[in-house]
CSV table of C-alpha atoms in Angstrom, one decimal:
chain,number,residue,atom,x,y,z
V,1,UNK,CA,10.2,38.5,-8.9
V,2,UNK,CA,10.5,35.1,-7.1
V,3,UNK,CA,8.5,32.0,-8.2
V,4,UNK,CA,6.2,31.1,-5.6
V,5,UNK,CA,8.2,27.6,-5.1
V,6,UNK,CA,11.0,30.1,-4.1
V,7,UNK,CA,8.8,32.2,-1.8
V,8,UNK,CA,7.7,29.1,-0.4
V,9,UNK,CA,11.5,27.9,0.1
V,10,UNK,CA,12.1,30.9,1.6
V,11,UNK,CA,9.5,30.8,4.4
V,12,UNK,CA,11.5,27.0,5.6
V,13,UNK,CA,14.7,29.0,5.3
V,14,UNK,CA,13.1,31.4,7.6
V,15,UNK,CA,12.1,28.5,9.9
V,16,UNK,CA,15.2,27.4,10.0
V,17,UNK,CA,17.4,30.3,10.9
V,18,UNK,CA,15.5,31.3,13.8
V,19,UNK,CA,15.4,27.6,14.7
V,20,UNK,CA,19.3,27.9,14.7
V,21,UNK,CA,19.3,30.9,16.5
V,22,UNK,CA,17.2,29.3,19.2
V,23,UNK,CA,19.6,26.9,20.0
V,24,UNK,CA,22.5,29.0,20.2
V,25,UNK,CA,24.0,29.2,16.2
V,26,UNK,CA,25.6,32.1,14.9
V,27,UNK,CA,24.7,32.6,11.4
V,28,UNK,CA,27.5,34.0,9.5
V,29,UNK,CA,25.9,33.8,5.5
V,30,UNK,CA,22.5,32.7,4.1
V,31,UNK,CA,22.1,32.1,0.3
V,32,UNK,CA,25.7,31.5,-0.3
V,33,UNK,CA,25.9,31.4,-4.3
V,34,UNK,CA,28.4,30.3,-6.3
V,35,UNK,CA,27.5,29.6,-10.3
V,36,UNK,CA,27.1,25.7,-9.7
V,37,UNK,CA,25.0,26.0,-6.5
V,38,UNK,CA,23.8,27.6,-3.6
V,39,UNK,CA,24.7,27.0,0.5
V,40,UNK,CA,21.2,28.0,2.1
V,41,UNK,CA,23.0,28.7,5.6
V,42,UNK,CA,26.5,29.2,6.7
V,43,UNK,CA,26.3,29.2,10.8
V,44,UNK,CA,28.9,28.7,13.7
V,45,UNK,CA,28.7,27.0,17.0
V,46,UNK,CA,32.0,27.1,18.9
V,47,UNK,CA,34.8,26.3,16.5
V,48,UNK,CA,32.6,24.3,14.0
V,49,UNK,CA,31.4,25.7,11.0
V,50,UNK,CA,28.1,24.3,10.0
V,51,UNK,CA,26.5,24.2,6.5
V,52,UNK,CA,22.7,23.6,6.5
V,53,UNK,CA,20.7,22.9,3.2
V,54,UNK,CA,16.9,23.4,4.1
V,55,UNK,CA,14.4,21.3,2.2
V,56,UNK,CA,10.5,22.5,2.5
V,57,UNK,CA,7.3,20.9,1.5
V,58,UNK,CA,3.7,21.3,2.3
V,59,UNK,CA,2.5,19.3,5.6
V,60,UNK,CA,0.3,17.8,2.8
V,61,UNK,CA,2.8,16.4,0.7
V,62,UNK,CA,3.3,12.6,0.9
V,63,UNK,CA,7.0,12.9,-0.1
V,64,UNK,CA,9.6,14.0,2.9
V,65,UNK,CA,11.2,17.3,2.4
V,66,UNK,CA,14.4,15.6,2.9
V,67,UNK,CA,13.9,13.1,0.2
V,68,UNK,CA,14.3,16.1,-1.9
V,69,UNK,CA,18.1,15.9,-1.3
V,70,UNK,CA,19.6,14.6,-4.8
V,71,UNK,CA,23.5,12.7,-5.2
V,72,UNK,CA,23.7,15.3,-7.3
V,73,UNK,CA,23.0,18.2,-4.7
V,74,UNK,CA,25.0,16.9,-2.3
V,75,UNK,CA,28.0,16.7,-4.7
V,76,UNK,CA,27.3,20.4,-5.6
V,77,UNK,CA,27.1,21.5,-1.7
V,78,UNK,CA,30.4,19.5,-1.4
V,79,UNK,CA,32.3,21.5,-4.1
V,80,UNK,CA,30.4,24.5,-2.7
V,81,UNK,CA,31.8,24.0,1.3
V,82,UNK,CA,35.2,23.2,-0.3
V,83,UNK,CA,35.5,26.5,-2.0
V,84,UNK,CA,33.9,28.5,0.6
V,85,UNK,CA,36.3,27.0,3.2
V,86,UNK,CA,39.3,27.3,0.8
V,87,UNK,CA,38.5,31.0,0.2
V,88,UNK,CA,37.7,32.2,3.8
V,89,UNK,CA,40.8,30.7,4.6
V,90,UNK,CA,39.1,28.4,7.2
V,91,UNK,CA,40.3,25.0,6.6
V,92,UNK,CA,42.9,25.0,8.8
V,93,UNK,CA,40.9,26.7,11.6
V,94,UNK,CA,37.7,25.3,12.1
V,95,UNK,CA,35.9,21.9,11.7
V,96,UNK,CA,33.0,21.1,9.3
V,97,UNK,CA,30.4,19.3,8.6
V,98,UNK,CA,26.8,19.5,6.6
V,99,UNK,CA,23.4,19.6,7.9
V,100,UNK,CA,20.1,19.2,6.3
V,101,UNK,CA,17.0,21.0,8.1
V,102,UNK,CA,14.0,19.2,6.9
V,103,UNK,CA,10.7,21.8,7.0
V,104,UNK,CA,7.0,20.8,6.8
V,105,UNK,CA,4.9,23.5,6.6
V,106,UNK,CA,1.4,24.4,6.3
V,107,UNK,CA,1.2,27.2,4.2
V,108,UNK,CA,-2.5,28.4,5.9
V,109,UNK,CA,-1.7,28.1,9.5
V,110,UNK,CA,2.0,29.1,9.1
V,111,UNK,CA,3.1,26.5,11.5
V,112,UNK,CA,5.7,24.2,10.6
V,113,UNK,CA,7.5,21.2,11.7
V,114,UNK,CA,11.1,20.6,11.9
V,115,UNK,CA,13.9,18.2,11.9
V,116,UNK,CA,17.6,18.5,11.9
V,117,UNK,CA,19.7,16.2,10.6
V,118,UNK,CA,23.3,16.5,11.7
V,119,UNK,CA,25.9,15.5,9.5
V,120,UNK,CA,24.8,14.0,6.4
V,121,UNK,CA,28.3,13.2,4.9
């Protein structure tokens, strides 16, 4: 059974994809896992492959979702998008980069507020 910070993640990732979708992603994997980490979302737009980590926090929260983002996360996500490229054979064919989608949501309305921040390397 899923914590509730996990439920809670869940409902940004949510956000997020349709978000993507919106604005004319494809997504081709969410949840990626690998034993040292996780890619939330795996999308394409044209010939660029897109990986998205999604932080979440409650509206009330004085801390910025995106603040959540660790060194130590983003080296994990880098040898994450190295292996996924490396295995998919898509190295060669496609460009790359990392986004982080940044959800504030209030967990009683269900509305939410988002911002996308286009590669973070």
């Amino acid at each position: 059974m899923p914590s509730e910070k996990r439920k809670f993640g869940d409902i940004g990732e949510d956000i997020a994809n349709k978000y993507l979708k919106n604005i004319g992603y494809s997504i081709i994997e969410k949840n990626y896992q690998l034993k040292f980490g996780e890619i939330d979302i795996i999308a394409q737009k044209g010939n660029e492959m897109i990986f998205i980590e999604v932080k979440t926090s409650n509206i009330h929260s004085t801390i910025q979702p995106e603040e959540n983002l660790t060194k130590s996360k983003l080296h994990k996500l880098a040898k994450s998008i190295e292996i996924y490229l490396i295995s998919h054979t898509l190295s060669e064919r496609f460009t790359w980069r990392l986004d982080l989608i940044s959800v504030k949501l209030n967990e009683k309305t269900r509305k939410a507020s988002l911002e996308h921040f286009k590669n973070i390397f």
